Amino acid sequence: MSEPFRVGLLGHGTVGSAFAALLSERADAIATATGRRPEVSGVLTRSQGDFDDILSRSDAVVELMGGIEPAREYAVRALEAGKALVTANKQLLSQHGDELLAAARAGGAQLRYEAAVAGVVPVVRVMRESFAGAHIEKVHGIVNGTTNYILTEMARTGASYSDALEHAQRLGYAEADPTEDVNGKDAAAKMAILARLAFHASVGLEDVPFEGIEAITPDDIDYAKEFGLVLKLLGVAERLDGGVSVRVFPCFIYGGHPLASVVGPFNAVTLESPTITEVTLSGPGAGGPQTASAVLGDVVSVMSSQGMDLDPIEELRFIPGDEVESAFYLHLEVADKPGVLAQIAQVLGDNHVSVKSVVQKGMGDNARLVMVVHPVAEGRFNAALREISKLALMRSAPRSIRVIEEEFTS
Ligand SMILES: NC(=O)c1ccc[n+]([C@@H]2O[C@H](COP(=O)([O-])OP(=O)(O)OC[C@H]3O[C@@H](n4cnc5c(N)ncnc54)[C@H](OP(=O)(O)O)[C@@H]3O)[C@@H](O)[C@H]2O)c1
């Protein structure tokens, strides 16, 4: 048997400790498969270990500390020293991806980050290896398990957003401070990583506008059921005429969409390309053992690969949100008087917004119009909304949520 493959472990928390345990459990099998037995050469936490010492005794470094500093500094130093780096750190990759790739290039080292995106779902590997020959047009998915759990609960039980969040916290699906999950920032970091891979280009967190689920109400989820729609927080990275768009927003999808059946804390990502049509991958989005398994997969990949497989850099134009076309669900609380629908239809028509389906709900003070409109430039739709909100017949501000029209029924 050859020399052991020495892994320096930075961080020994939820994922780090699960990784160390899994590595020792799987070491013999990996040795049989790769010819080298992996072993942990040193562990760094706030209270133990020395980074320089661990680096000098490692063939690869696994970063499971989280946060930006000192994770960034250690990652760059490891790569520049020619040591493979495996990380699950989405913040680091989405904010310093270019710097990490440059360090990997400079050191001739491999960089792997499967666990940073959709937990155990192997979307990074599929994109960089299986679909390396495909021109990916669109990647979209549910990349945050906390929000998917909350939305699933709201749809299932009619619970309010805050009650569903509290429930998620009790079950450990949401952290004590869930801000970056519920406001869409966590998903935006993951979409920056996926868009970089899909478009072979520099994409950072600052390129990804994001909206969260805090303002979603159970009645919108309920009304939209009548149109066959299910609400999800989606990350969408797509090539459009004249550039790309990478965004995160809550949106409705039709029941036949492959992402519609992804419930609870699960993640799923759909890849679309003319050569592969579409492929959806799904599985648990987080959890110590699950994430550790994805990290160990990367370590084995590093042990069995030669050289680097770094992405070429393509220049991208990010299309402003106002120019991107989307369909919308629209909820209007209106006065129950003759001519209301005609006035609203007039404003929509003036702004080139065309209605796909509409239902009228309630009567008197409780009257509301719920509709789905065909895809239109978001700037035009928002202009129509501004005009509608000024109409005397409106009883409250209009509420709108994007709709993804693809039905995948054929
Ligand atoms: N938890 C999940 O389900 C999950 C899923 C996907 C990705 N991730 C990612 O995996 C990474 C680790 O997450 P985790 O949940 O395992 O975190 P965690 O439980 O908070 O553990 C962090 C570990 O890093 C160490 N650490 C933090 N700052 C340090 C510093 N300045 N110097 C030395 N050691 C330091 C901590 O040391 P002490 O023990 O001394 O505090 C601890 O051992 C993060 O990037 C996270 O985003 C986690």
Coordinates of C-alpha atoms and ligand atoms in Angstrom, one line a residue:
M1 CA 0.0 0.0 0.0
S2 CA 1.3 3.5 -0.9
E3 CA 1.7 6.4 1.5
P4 CA -1.5 7.5 3.3
F5 CA -3.4 10.5 1.9
R6 CA -3.2 13.1 4.6
V7 CA -6.2 15.4 5.1
G8 CA -5.9 18.5 7.2
L9 CA -9.3 19.3 8.8
L10 CA -10.1 23.0 9.5
G11 CA -13.2 23.0 11.8
H12 CA -14.7 20.2 13.9
G13 CA -18.3 21.3 14.4
T14 CA -21.5 19.7 13.0
V15 CA -20.0 18.9 9.6
G16 CA -16.3 18.6 10.6
S17 CA -16.9 16.0 13.3
A18 CA -19.3 14.0 11.1
F19 CA -16.6 14.1 8.3
A20 CA -13.9 12.9 10.6
A21 CA -16.1 10.0 11.8
L22 CA -17.1 9.1 8.2
L23 CA -13.5 9.3 7.0
S24 CA -12.3 6.7 9.5
E25 CA -15.4 4.5 8.9
R26 CA -14.8 4.5 5.1
A27 CA -11.0 4.6 5.0
D28 CA -10.5 1.0 4.1
A29 CA -13.0 1.0 1.3
I30 CA -11.5 4.2 -0.1
A31 CA -8.0 2.7 0.2
T32 CA -9.2 -0.3 -1.8
A33 CA -10.7 1.9 -4.5
T34 CA -7.9 4.5 -4.8
G35 CA -4.8 2.7 -3.5
R36 CA -4.2 5.2 -0.7
R37 CA -5.7 5.3 2.7
P38 CA -7.1 8.7 3.8
E39 CA -6.3 9.8 7.3
V40 CA -6.8 13.1 9.3
S41 CA -3.4 14.6 9.7
G42 CA -4.5 17.4 12.1
V43 CA -7.6 19.3 13.3
L44 CA -7.9 23.0 13.7
T45 CA -10.5 24.6 15.9
R46 CA -10.5 27.8 18.0
S47 CA -9.0 25.9 20.8
Q48 CA -6.7 23.3 19.1
G49 CA -4.2 22.9 16.2
D50 CA -1.9 25.2 14.3
F51 CA -2.7 26.0 10.6
D52 CA 1.0 26.1 9.4
D53 CA 1.7 22.8 11.1
I54 CA -1.4 21.1 9.6
L55 CA -0.7 22.5 6.1
S56 CA 2.9 21.1 6.2
R57 CA 1.6 17.7 7.1
S58 CA -1.3 17.5 4.6
D59 CA -1.9 16.5 1.0
A60 CA -5.3 18.1 1.0
V61 CA -7.1 20.6 3.3
V62 CA -10.8 20.3 4.1
E63 CA -12.2 23.7 5.3
L64 CA -15.4 23.3 7.4
M65 CA -15.0 26.4 9.6
G66 CA -17.5 28.6 7.8
G67 CA -17.5 32.4 7.5
I68 CA -15.0 34.4 5.5
E69 CA -12.0 35.0 7.7
P70 CA -9.8 33.2 8.5
A71 CA -11.3 30.6 6.1
R72 CA -10.4 32.7 3.1
E73 CA -6.8 33.2 4.1
Y74 CA -6.3 29.5 5.0
A75 CA -8.0 28.3 1.7
V76 CA -5.8 30.6 -0.4
R77 CA -2.6 29.6 1.4
A78 CA -3.5 25.9 1.0
L79 CA -4.2 26.2 -2.7
E80 CA -1.1 28.4 -3.4
A81 CA 1.0 25.7 -1.6
G82 CA -0.4 23.2 -4.1
K83 CA -2.7 21.4 -1.6
A84 CA -6.1 20.4 -2.8
L85 CA -8.9 22.3 -1.1
V86 CA -12.3 20.9 -0.3
T87 CA -14.8 23.2 1.2
A88 CA -18.5 23.4 2.1
N89 CA -18.4 27.2 2.5
K90 CA -20.9 28.9 0.2
Q91 CA -20.2 32.4 1.6
L92 CA -16.5 32.1 0.8
L93 CA -17.0 30.7 -2.7
S94 CA -19.7 33.2 -3.6
Q95 CA -17.7 36.2 -2.4
H96 CA -14.2 35.2 -3.2
G97 CA -14.6 32.6 -6.0
D98 CA -12.2 34.4 -8.4
E99 CA -9.5 34.7 -5.8
L100 CA -9.8 31.0 -4.9
L101 CA -9.7 30.0 -8.6
A102 CA -6.6 32.2 -9.1
A103 CA -4.9 30.6 -6.1
A104 CA -5.7 27.1 -7.4
R105 CA -4.3 28.0 -10.7
A106 CA -1.2 29.5 -9.1
G107 CA -0.6 26.5 -7.0
G108 CA -1.6 23.9 -9.6
A109 CA -4.1 22.6 -7.0
Q110 CA -7.6 21.2 -7.1
L111 CA -10.6 23.0 -5.6
R112 CA -13.8 21.1 -4.8
Y113 CA -17.0 22.4 -3.2
E114 CA -19.9 20.0 -3.8
A115 CA -21.3 20.4 -0.2
A116 CA -21.5 24.2 -0.6
V117 CA -24.5 24.1 -2.8
A118 CA -27.4 21.7 -2.3
G119 CA -26.1 19.5 0.6
V120 CA -25.8 16.0 -0.6
V121 CA -27.4 16.6 -4.0
P122 CA -24.4 16.1 -6.4
V123 CA -25.2 19.0 -8.7
V124 CA -21.7 20.4 -8.8
R125 CA -20.1 17.1 -9.9
V126 CA -22.9 16.5 -12.5
M127 CA -22.3 20.0 -14.0
R128 CA -18.6 19.9 -14.1
E129 CA -18.2 16.3 -15.1
S130 CA -21.2 14.6 -16.5
F131 CA -22.5 17.7 -18.4
A132 CA -19.1 19.2 -19.2
G133 CA -20.0 18.9 -22.9
A134 CA -23.4 20.4 -22.6
H135 CA -24.2 24.0 -23.1
I136 CA -26.3 24.8 -20.0
E137 CA -29.1 27.3 -20.7
K138 CA -30.7 27.3 -17.4
V139 CA -30.2 26.1 -13.8
H140 CA -33.0 26.5 -11.4
G141 CA -33.9 25.0 -8.2
I142 CA -34.8 24.9 -4.5
V143 CA -31.4 25.4 -2.8
N144 CA -32.6 26.3 0.7
G145 CA -34.2 23.6 2.8
T146 CA -35.4 25.9 5.5
T147 CA -37.6 28.0 3.3
N148 CA -38.9 25.0 1.5
Y149 CA -39.9 23.5 4.8
I150 CA -41.7 26.7 5.8
L151 CA -43.6 27.0 2.5
T152 CA -44.5 23.3 2.6
E153 CA -45.9 23.7 6.1
M154 CA -47.8 26.9 5.1
A155 CA -49.4 25.1 2.1
R156 CA -50.2 21.9 4.1
T157 CA -51.6 23.4 7.3
G158 CA -52.6 27.0 6.4
A159 CA -50.2 28.3 9.1
S160 CA -48.9 31.8 9.0
Y161 CA -45.3 32.5 7.9
S162 CA -44.2 33.2 11.6
D163 CA -45.9 30.0 12.9
A164 CA -44.3 27.9 10.2
L165 CA -40.9 29.4 10.9
E166 CA -41.3 28.7 14.7
H167 CA -42.2 25.1 13.9
A168 CA -39.1 24.8 11.6
Q169 CA -36.9 26.2 14.4
R170 CA -38.4 23.7 16.9
L171 CA -37.6 20.8 14.5
G172 CA -34.1 22.1 13.8
Y173 CA -34.8 22.9 10.1
A174 CA -34.2 26.6 10.8
E175 CA -31.5 28.2 12.8
A176 CA -32.0 30.5 15.8
D177 CA -31.2 33.4 13.5
P178 CA -32.8 32.4 10.2
T179 CA -32.3 35.8 8.5
E180 CA -30.1 34.7 5.6
D181 CA -32.3 31.7 4.9
V182 CA -35.7 33.5 4.8
N183 CA -34.5 36.6 3.0
G184 CA -33.0 34.6 0.1
K185 CA -29.3 35.5 0.7
D186 CA -28.3 31.9 1.4
A187 CA -29.9 30.8 -1.8
A188 CA -28.3 33.7 -3.7
A189 CA -24.8 32.6 -2.6
K190 CA -25.5 29.1 -3.9
M191 CA -26.9 30.4 -7.2
A192 CA -23.8 32.4 -7.7
I193 CA -21.8 29.2 -7.4
L194 CA -24.1 27.3 -9.8
A195 CA -24.2 30.2 -12.3
R196 CA -20.4 30.3 -12.3
L197 CA -20.3 26.7 -13.2
A198 CA -23.2 26.9 -15.7
F199 CA -21.9 29.9 -17.6
H200 CA -18.1 29.4 -17.1
A201 CA -17.9 32.9 -15.9
S202 CA -17.2 35.1 -12.9
V203 CA -20.4 35.3 -10.9
G204 CA -20.4 36.6 -7.3
L205 CA -23.1 37.1 -4.6
E206 CA -23.2 40.8 -5.6
D207 CA -24.5 39.8 -9.1
V208 CA -27.5 37.9 -7.7
P209 CA -30.5 40.0 -6.6
F210 CA -32.6 38.1 -4.0
E211 CA -36.0 38.3 -2.5
G212 CA -37.2 36.2 0.5
I213 CA -40.4 34.7 1.8
E214 CA -41.1 36.9 4.8
A215 CA -44.1 38.7 3.2
I216 CA -45.8 35.5 1.9
T217 CA -49.4 35.0 3.3
P218 CA -51.2 31.7 3.5
D219 CA -54.2 33.0 1.5
D220 CA -52.0 33.7 -1.5
I221 CA -50.8 30.1 -1.4
D222 CA -54.4 29.0 -1.0
Y223 CA -55.9 31.1 -3.9
A224 CA -53.1 30.0 -6.2
K225 CA -54.0 26.4 -5.7
E226 CA -57.1 27.1 -7.8
F227 CA -54.8 27.8 -10.7
G228 CA -52.8 24.5 -10.0
L229 CA -49.9 26.5 -8.6
V230 CA -47.5 25.6 -5.8
L231 CA -45.2 28.2 -4.1
K232 CA -41.4 27.7 -3.9
L233 CA -38.4 29.9 -3.2
L234 CA -36.4 29.4 -6.4
G235 CA -33.0 30.3 -7.5
V236 CA -32.9 30.9 -11.3
A237 CA -29.8 31.3 -13.5
E238 CA -30.6 31.5 -17.2
R239 CA -29.2 32.6 -20.5
L240 CA -31.6 35.1 -22.1
D241 CA -31.4 37.2 -25.3
G242 CA -28.5 39.6 -24.7
G243 CA -27.1 38.2 -21.5
V244 CA -27.9 36.2 -18.4
S245 CA -30.1 36.6 -15.3
V246 CA -29.3 35.1 -11.9
R247 CA -31.9 35.7 -9.3
V248 CA -33.7 34.3 -6.2
F249 CA -37.4 34.9 -5.6
P250 CA -40.5 33.2 -4.3
C251 CA -42.6 32.0 -7.2
F252 CA -45.4 29.8 -8.2
I253 CA -44.9 26.8 -10.4
Y254 CA -47.4 24.4 -11.9
G255 CA -48.1 21.0 -10.3
G256 CA -46.5 19.2 -13.2
H257 CA -43.1 20.9 -12.8
P258 CA -40.4 18.6 -11.4
L259 CA -39.7 21.0 -8.5
A260 CA -43.4 21.1 -7.4
S261 CA -43.2 17.7 -5.6
V262 CA -40.0 18.6 -3.7
V263 CA -41.3 19.2 -0.2
G264 CA -40.0 19.7 3.4
P265 CA -36.3 20.4 3.9
F266 CA -35.3 18.8 0.6
N267 CA -33.3 20.6 -2.2
A268 CA -33.6 20.0 -5.9
V269 CA -31.9 21.5 -8.9
T270 CA -33.1 21.3 -12.6
L271 CA -30.5 21.7 -15.3
E272 CA -31.7 22.5 -18.9
S273 CA -29.7 22.3 -22.0
P274 CA -30.6 21.6 -25.7
T275 CA -28.4 18.5 -25.6
I276 CA -29.7 17.0 -22.3
T277 CA -33.3 18.5 -22.4
E278 CA -33.8 18.6 -18.6
V279 CA -32.5 16.7 -15.6
T280 CA -33.6 17.2 -12.0
L281 CA -31.5 16.1 -9.0
S282 CA -32.9 16.1 -5.5
G283 CA -32.1 15.1 -2.0
P284 CA -31.4 16.3 1.6
G285 CA -30.2 19.9 1.6
A286 CA -28.2 19.9 4.8
G287 CA -27.4 18.0 8.0
G288 CA -24.0 17.0 9.4
P289 CA -23.7 13.4 8.1
Q290 CA -25.3 14.2 4.7
T291 CA -23.0 17.2 4.2
A292 CA -20.0 15.2 5.4
S293 CA -20.8 12.5 2.8
A294 CA -20.6 15.1 0.0
V295 CA -17.3 16.5 1.5
L296 CA -15.8 13.0 1.6
G297 CA -16.9 12.4 -2.0
D298 CA -14.9 15.5 -3.0
V299 CA -11.9 14.2 -1.1
V300 CA -12.1 10.8 -3.0
S301 CA -12.5 12.8 -6.2
V302 CA -9.3 14.8 -5.4
M303 CA -7.5 11.5 -4.6
S304 CA -8.4 10.0 -7.9
S305 CA -8.1 13.0 -10.3
Q306 CA -5.0 14.3 -12.0
G307 CA -4.4 18.0 -12.5
M308 CA -6.9 20.8 -12.5
D309 CA -10.3 21.2 -14.2
L310 CA -10.8 24.9 -13.9
D311 CA -13.5 26.8 -15.7
P312 CA -12.6 29.2 -18.5
I313 CA -13.8 32.7 -17.9
E314 CA -16.6 34.1 -20.2
E315 CA -17.6 37.8 -20.0
L316 CA -21.3 38.1 -19.0
R317 CA -23.9 40.8 -19.2
F318 CA -26.3 40.6 -16.3
I319 CA -29.7 41.7 -17.6
P320 CA -31.5 44.2 -15.4
G321 CA -34.5 42.7 -13.6
D322 CA -36.9 45.2 -15.3
E323 CA -36.0 43.7 -18.7
V324 CA -36.5 40.1 -17.7
E325 CA -39.9 38.6 -18.7
S326 CA -42.0 36.9 -16.1
A327 CA -45.6 35.7 -15.7
F328 CA -47.2 36.9 -12.4
Y329 CA -49.9 35.9 -10.0
L330 CA -51.8 39.1 -8.9
H331 CA -54.0 39.5 -5.9
L332 CA -56.2 42.7 -5.7
E333 CA -58.5 43.6 -2.9
V334 CA -61.1 45.8 -4.6
A335 CA -64.4 47.6 -4.0
D336 CA -67.3 45.3 -5.1
K337 CA -68.8 47.7 -7.7
P338 CA -69.7 47.4 -11.4
G339 CA -66.8 48.3 -13.8
V340 CA -64.0 47.3 -11.4
L341 CA -62.7 44.6 -13.6
A342 CA -62.9 46.8 -16.7
Q343 CA -60.8 49.5 -15.0
I344 CA -58.1 47.1 -14.0
A345 CA -58.1 45.4 -17.4
Q346 CA -57.6 48.9 -18.9
V347 CA -54.5 49.6 -16.8
L348 CA -53.1 46.2 -17.5
G349 CA -53.7 46.5 -21.2
D350 CA -52.1 50.0 -21.4
N351 CA -49.0 48.4 -20.0
H352 CA -49.1 45.4 -22.4
V353 CA -49.9 43.0 -19.5
S354 CA -52.3 40.3 -20.8
V355 CA -54.4 38.2 -18.4
K356 CA -54.2 34.4 -18.7
S357 CA -56.8 33.5 -16.0
V358 CA -58.9 35.4 -13.4
V359 CA -61.2 34.5 -10.6
Q360 CA -63.3 36.8 -8.5
K361 CA -63.6 36.0 -4.8
G362 CA -65.9 37.2 -2.0
M363 CA -68.3 40.1 -2.0
G364 CA -68.7 43.5 -0.6
D365 CA -65.8 44.6 1.6
N366 CA -64.1 41.3 1.1
A367 CA -64.1 41.3 -2.7
R368 CA -60.9 40.4 -4.5
L369 CA -59.6 39.6 -7.9
V370 CA -57.0 36.9 -8.3
M371 CA -55.4 36.4 -11.6
V372 CA -52.4 35.1 -13.5
V373 CA -50.9 37.2 -16.3
H374 CA -48.8 36.1 -19.2
P375 CA -45.0 36.7 -19.3
V376 CA -44.2 40.4 -19.6
A377 CA -41.1 42.5 -19.0
E378 CA -41.1 43.0 -15.2
G379 CA -40.6 46.8 -15.6
R380 CA -44.0 47.0 -17.5
F381 CA -45.7 44.8 -14.9
N382 CA -44.4 46.9 -12.0
A383 CA -45.5 50.1 -13.8
A384 CA -49.1 48.6 -14.1
L385 CA -49.0 47.7 -10.4
R386 CA -48.0 51.3 -9.5
E387 CA -51.0 52.6 -11.5
I388 CA -53.4 50.0 -10.1
S389 CA -52.4 50.9 -6.5
K390 CA -53.5 54.5 -7.2
L391 CA -57.0 53.5 -8.3
A392 CA -59.8 54.6 -5.9
L393 CA -61.3 51.1 -6.1
M394 CA -58.3 49.4 -4.4
R395 CA -58.8 48.5 -0.8
S396 CA -55.2 47.6 -0.1
A397 CA -51.8 47.4 -1.9
P398 CA -51.7 44.9 -4.8
R399 CA -49.8 41.7 -4.0
S400 CA -47.9 39.9 -6.8
I401 CA -45.7 36.8 -7.0
R402 CA -43.9 35.5 -10.1
V403 CA -45.1 32.4 -11.9
I404 CA -42.8 30.0 -13.8
E405 CA -44.9 28.9 -16.8
E406 CA -43.0 25.7 -17.8
E407 CA -45.3 22.7 -17.1
F408 CA -43.1 19.8 -18.2
T409 CA -46.2 17.8 -19.1
S410 CA -45.0 16.2 -22.3
Ligands
LIG1 N1 -24.5 22.3 9.1 C1 -24.9 21.9 7.9 O1 -25.9 21.2 7.8 C2 -24.2 22.5 6.7 C3 -24.7 22.1 5.4 C4 -24.0 22.6 4.3 C5 -22.9 23.4 4.4 N2 -22.5 23.7 5.7 C6 -21.3 24.5 5.8 O2 -20.2 23.8 6.4 C7 -19.4 24.6 7.1 C8 -19.3 24.2 8.6 O3 -20.6 24.3 9.2 P1 -20.9 23.6 10.6 O4 -22.4 23.6 10.7 O5 -20.2 22.4 10.8 O6 -20.3 24.8 11.6 P2 -20.1 24.7 13.1 O7 -20.8 23.5 13.7 O8 -20.3 26.1 13.7 O9 -18.5 24.4 13.3 C9 -17.5 25.3 12.9 C10 -16.1 24.7 13.3 O10 -15.1 25.6 12.8 C11 -14.3 26.0 13.9 N3 -14.0 27.4 13.7 C12 -14.8 28.5 13.5 N4 -14.1 29.6 13.4 C13 -12.8 29.3 13.6 C14 -11.6 30.0 13.7 N5 -11.5 31.3 13.5 N6 -10.4 29.3 13.9 C15 -10.4 28.0 14.1 N7 -11.5 27.2 14.1 C16 -12.7 27.9 13.8 C17 -15.2 25.9 15.2 O11 -14.3 25.7 16.2 P3 -14.8 25.6 17.8 O12 -15.3 24.2 17.9 O13 -13.5 25.9 18.6 O14 -15.8 26.7 17.9 C18 -15.9 24.6 14.8 O15 -15.2 23.4 15.1 C19 -20.0 26.1 6.9 O16 -19.3 26.7 5.8 C20 -21.4 25.8 6.6 O17 -22.0 26.8 5.8 C21 -23.1 23.3 6.8

